[in-house]
């Protein structure tokens, strides 16, 4: 049966999940102090006040910083009262929402490459007191800072609640026998995933706030091991496939508002659609769903297929954007691996759905490219994949393993070799760090997997994370791909790996 | 019949008028330029742009200033669109509403005595484009300035409308035979009154935004000559009398939000309640309404009566605040005049309602005080009323005329004498200037009345007013009783005198 063209767009509307909402009181009043040993040089200290903040009289210029104990996504509700019998003029508040203290402490002029409006601060004028104020926008935050710019004499913050929202509320308890470190890794990853589970799997609830296919693939895998909200996975699949280009290729991101519409295209993300669909079939057993999307899945390879010549990929700027990591290196080997990874999963899906001819064709294509990649890039002397210009990167090796060009013990050996190659370009984003864990898993090297998770994700915990960050380089805490660390997202989907691997 | 205690408060709820709302497109795009000859040193010039503002592409840092052609009270609606195919980040706008250019041009640090939050500026973050935005607050403005702080690449202001609101929309046409100057004085006064006619007679729709008994008295008189919204007058009478103190004295101002409640008390404003009620009876013929409020009216004199000794008033700080003008001078003579003015009107009202005993008692009290005032303050050599410390003010003479201590030709002669007394303290506010006009009228000197109206209110017109200002000293355009001229209201009820006298 042919579905009408707009069937998937209709299904987007029909499958939008209802959000759970719950109120959160502030955990404590805090202040920030410069401390070179603390994350980004800012320590968080409890504020010892004689009068609790919700009974204190605030005057012009007074400030209040509250810590909600964990990073949450939602909206702010406040009950304000005048400290004097009658309020005869409006109140003006500067309100800042922060995932980490730097967003509040750094008041220097904005110097980022993205929109200044991503920084979560508001200037709010309130006409009449007493009143209840609910700010209309959604924020992602752990810390709330309020500066009283102007108030009729005295102001009391009688109550402040942050109404959190997500598809899911409760985190799952740790598995029996886990160490506290493992439990904390899992809890933090679950919280990261939960906060990104809104009406779509968002990449970051503070900044970007959209469905990215690459992040979604990792989120769907983590979701399958935790919250099992397969309805949200299906909603997102309808959403992405509602907007194919003339070759049937789906966008790499989509926007929900003001009405559903497509965003950027990349060359790499559509390759994950096969893996997504295969995972979903394995998780739900819903053949009908997989069958419906199978022809769309097959079309995703068309954006790269024409760029292979005798099994060797030729990338060019005209072809489009191939995202692998926030890093400038030659991605040709990694993109080849991403393509192969997709082909293998597509072939497996085809076999499961009894499309044998499709499966054989995909397997043959994968074999050819696999052989060409080994022939072209593998350097026996180094035991690693090397670009024509002699560049060695983690990205290349990771994706050659995930693309099944090297497997089993050979893969484990290559990754060991890689760790002993100091000139190898290291991963920058948790996105690529995740794929490194995945490569260790494919190579059967679970010790290295756990060791790397504890070293990288564990180091975020030791530096104060309660959700996993979009950007983390242990050597440079102020690193920002956007030229202003205030824009970095402290709760980012592509960092939720631990809960999947644990 | 005794009404229950909360009858008047109930009537406040039942008599709230419905507002008329109407959309206004900007009249023109303008820019401001320093010009020592212009009002407050700022000239308004038309912006000659190649592309009209509503088709222009705005980028970060761009500014737009629109002139709506007249001062209006209401809310802002905008339709925004991205200049590029898709908007991938929020938009941040700084929006300023101004009755006069200084409010936009003067970006110096706030140094006013009242709340900074009275300045009508907002910082607005908008998540998704295209969109329609309606700001939730009400503003009073003629000029709208928007600065694009941050936008995803390009922004288009497709439409901007200011939805005005008032109890009345249309101004009345000028009377036949009027000069253009008189027509303009009348139009401007009517617009001032219209903009203040919201769900109560507000004093200023930009700043204060409440019902003040003193302003209301003047507004009710102007309303009777123009829009004849006697329902709004009755609503305001219910409102003020719903909150009497233990002596039955009504507050001098009341607030509508968050729920009706009383504000400040003054010694002078309650004296006008008798005049208000008398006028209302004469305008509507509604004896029942006047009869109901008659006992409350009688109680208003109690806040001053005890301070008279042998007909001479003894003011003290403990007694309370006696507002006459924004000026530091001894108000004892003026307050005596205000009290007498009230007594005379109370007596007339009593006679009209056939409360003959009350009338005779009030008349006798007025006679005693009148004689004492003449005996105590009038200096034959100067032909003027002079305080014990030798101070001569316009306020004293005006209120001795309005209090009927001097009447007819003698009053006209005294006011002539006053004009030839350079050391006399001059009126500062349009409130006292209004009472000067009233004094000329009582003295039958209509030439001086018209001359003064053309000199004072006419000078506001010549300096660019399209509504009459709260504060206007021709010698000092930056004068502000609040230490920051940005706080001055450019549309203030107590300035609407001309339409009454015309």
mmCIF file with all atom_site columns, C-alpha atoms in Angstrom, chain A residues 86-92 115-119 121-123 125 127-130 137 149-151 209-210 255 257-258 261-262, chain B residues 86-92 115-119 121-123 125 127-130 137 149-151 209-210 255 257-258 261-262:
data_model
loop_
_atom_site.group_PDB
_atom_site.id
_atom_site.type_symbol
_atom_site.label_atom_id
_atom_site.label_alt_id
_atom_site.label_comp_id
_atom_site.label_asym_id
_atom_site.label_entity_id
_atom_site.label_seq_id
_atom_site.pdbx_PDB_ins_code
_atom_site.Cartn_x
_atom_site.Cartn_y
_atom_site.Cartn_z
_atom_site.occupancy
_atom_site.B_iso_or_equiv
_atom_site.pdbx_formal_charge
_atom_site.auth_seq_id
_atom_site.auth_comp_id
_atom_site.auth_asym_id
_atom_site.auth_atom_id
_atom_site.pdbx_PDB_model_num
ATOM 1  C CA . UNK A 1 86  ? 1.967  48.453 49.316 1.00 0.00 ? 86  UNK A CA 1
ATOM 2  C CA . UNK A 1 87  ? 3.972  48.389 46.090 1.00 0.00 ? 87  UNK A CA 1
ATOM 3  C CA . UNK A 1 88  ? 3.556  51.585 44.109 1.00 0.00 ? 88  UNK A CA 1
ATOM 4  C CA . UNK A 1 89  ? 5.797  50.916 41.110 1.00 0.00 ? 89  UNK A CA 1
ATOM 5  C CA . UNK A 1 90  ? 6.930  48.058 38.876 1.00 0.00 ? 90  UNK A CA 1
ATOM 6  C CA . UNK A 1 91  ? 9.729  45.640 39.686 1.00 0.00 ? 91  UNK A CA 1
ATOM 7  C CA . UNK A 1 92  ? 12.615 44.917 37.344 1.00 0.00 ? 92  UNK A CA 1
ATOM 8  C CA . UNK A 1 115 ? 23.529 33.873 18.460 1.00 0.00 ? 115 UNK A CA 1
ATOM 9  C CA . UNK A 1 116 ? 23.928 35.861 21.692 1.00 0.00 ? 116 UNK A CA 1
ATOM 10 C CA . UNK A 1 117 ? 20.315 34.932 22.380 1.00 0.00 ? 117 UNK A CA 1
ATOM 11 C CA . UNK A 1 118 ? 21.367 31.370 23.311 1.00 0.00 ? 118 UNK A CA 1
ATOM 12 C CA . UNK A 1 119 ? 22.622 32.708 26.641 1.00 0.00 ? 119 UNK A CA 1
ATOM 13 C CA . UNK A 1 121 ? 19.219 35.562 30.611 1.00 0.00 ? 121 UNK A CA 1
ATOM 14 C CA . UNK A 1 122 ? 16.091 37.672 30.831 1.00 0.00 ? 122 UNK A CA 1
ATOM 15 C CA . UNK A 1 123 ? 15.252 41.175 31.963 1.00 0.00 ? 123 UNK A CA 1
ATOM 16 C CA . UNK A 1 125 ? 9.475  43.888 34.328 1.00 0.00 ? 125 UNK A CA 1
ATOM 17 C CA . UNK A 1 127 ? 3.812  45.584 37.017 1.00 0.00 ? 127 UNK A CA 1
ATOM 18 C CA . UNK A 1 128 ? 2.067  44.589 40.227 1.00 0.00 ? 128 UNK A CA 1
ATOM 19 C CA . UNK A 1 129 ? 2.968  42.971 43.547 1.00 0.00 ? 129 UNK A CA 1
ATOM 20 C CA . UNK A 1 130 ? 2.136  40.570 45.081 1.00 0.00 ? 130 UNK A CA 1
ATOM 21 C CA . UNK A 1 137 ? 10.262 30.263 27.900 1.00 0.00 ? 137 UNK A CA 1
ATOM 22 C CA . UNK A 1 149 ? 17.459 45.960 39.375 1.00 0.00 ? 149 UNK A CA 1
ATOM 23 C CA . UNK A 1 150 ? 14.542 47.960 40.758 1.00 0.00 ? 150 UNK A CA 1
ATOM 24 C CA . UNK A 1 151 ? 11.814 47.306 43.261 1.00 0.00 ? 151 UNK A CA 1
ATOM 25 C CA . UNK A 1 209 ? 17.254 22.358 20.960 1.00 0.00 ? 209 UNK A CA 1
ATOM 26 C CA . UNK A 1 210 ? 16.506 20.276 17.883 1.00 0.00 ? 210 UNK A CA 1
ATOM 27 C CA . UNK A 1 255 ? 12.972 21.829 13.857 1.00 0.00 ? 255 UNK A CA 1
ATOM 28 C CA . UNK A 1 257 ? 8.689  25.196 15.708 1.00 0.00 ? 257 UNK A CA 1
ATOM 29 C CA . UNK A 1 258 ? 7.009  27.358 14.556 1.00 0.00 ? 258 UNK A CA 1
ATOM 30 C CA . UNK A 1 261 ? 10.584 21.926 9.078  1.00 0.00 ? 261 UNK A CA 1
ATOM 31 C CA . UNK A 1 262 ? 13.950 20.536 7.959  1.00 0.00 ? 262 UNK A CA 1
ATOM 32 C CA . UNK B 2 86  ? 15.434 29.052 8.198  1.00 0.00 ? 86  UNK B CA 1
ATOM 33 C CA . UNK B 2 87  ? 16.110 30.515 11.635 1.00 0.00 ? 87  UNK B CA 1
ATOM 34 C CA . UNK B 2 88  ? 18.263 28.212 13.745 1.00 0.00 ? 88  UNK B CA 1
ATOM 35 C CA . UNK B 2 89  ? 18.585 30.234 16.954 1.00 0.00 ? 89  UNK B CA 1
ATOM 36 C CA . UNK B 2 90  ? 16.606 32.636 19.123 1.00 0.00 ? 90  UNK B CA 1
ATOM 37 C CA . UNK B 2 91  ? 16.295 36.359 18.507 1.00 0.00 ? 91  UNK B CA 1
ATOM 38 C CA . UNK B 2 92  ? 17.028 38.980 21.155 1.00 0.00 ? 92  UNK B CA 1
ATOM 39 C CA . UNK B 2 115 ? 11.732 52.952 40.470 1.00 0.00 ? 115 UNK B CA 1
ATOM 40 C CA . UNK B 2 116 ? 14.000 52.370 37.458 1.00 0.00 ? 116 UNK B CA 1
ATOM 41 C CA . UNK B 2 117 ? 11.296 49.988 36.264 1.00 0.00 ? 117 UNK B CA 1
ATOM 42 C CA . UNK B 2 118 ? 9.077  52.933 35.241 1.00 0.00 ? 118 UNK B CA 1
ATOM 43 C CA . UNK B 2 119 ? 11.302 53.431 32.194 1.00 0.00 ? 119 UNK B CA 1
ATOM 44 C CA . UNK B 2 121 ? 12.234 49.280 28.011 1.00 0.00 ? 121 UNK B CA 1
ATOM 45 C CA . UNK B 2 122 ? 12.218 45.532 27.548 1.00 0.00 ? 122 UNK B CA 1
ATOM 46 C CA . UNK B 2 123 ? 14.764 42.917 26.557 1.00 0.00 ? 123 UNK B CA 1
ATOM 47 C CA . UNK B 2 125 ? 14.053 36.806 23.679 1.00 0.00 ? 125 UNK B CA 1
ATOM 48 C CA . UNK B 2 127 ? 12.589 31.384 20.404 1.00 0.00 ? 127 UNK B CA 1
ATOM 49 C CA . UNK B 2 128 ? 11.204 30.734 16.951 1.00 0.00 ? 128 UNK B CA 1
ATOM 50 C CA . UNK B 2 129 ? 10.808 32.613 13.672 1.00 0.00 ? 129 UNK B CA 1
ATOM 51 C CA . UNK B 2 130 ? 8.556  33.401 11.884 1.00 0.00 ? 130 UNK B CA 1
ATOM 52 C CA . UNK B 2 137 ? 2.518  44.809 29.230 1.00 0.00 ? 137 UNK B CA 1
ATOM 53 C CA . UNK B 2 149 ? 20.858 42.475 19.816 1.00 0.00 ? 149 UNK B CA 1
ATOM 54 C CA . UNK B 2 150 ? 21.025 39.034 18.217 1.00 0.00 ? 150 UNK B CA 1
ATOM 55 C CA . UNK B 2 151 ? 19.284 37.346 15.342 1.00 0.00 ? 151 UNK B CA 1
ATOM 56 C CA . UNK B 2 209 ? -0.896 54.590 36.461 1.00 0.00 ? 209 UNK B CA 1
ATOM 57 C CA . UNK B 2 210 ? -3.405 55.014 39.266 1.00 0.00 ? 210 UNK B CA 1
ATOM 58 C CA . UNK B 2 255 ? -4.613 50.975 42.917 1.00 0.00 ? 255 UNK B CA 1
ATOM 59 C CA . UNK B 2 257 ? -4.040 45.662 40.758 1.00 0.00 ? 257 UNK B CA 1
ATOM 60 C CA . UNK B 2 258 ? -3.373 42.974 41.869 1.00 0.00 ? 258 UNK B CA 1
ATOM 61 C CA . UNK B 2 261 ? -6.495 48.675 47.351 1.00 0.00 ? 261 UNK B CA 1
ATOM 62 C CA . UNK B 2 262 ? -5.874 52.152 48.773 1.00 0.00 ? 262 UNK B CA 1
#
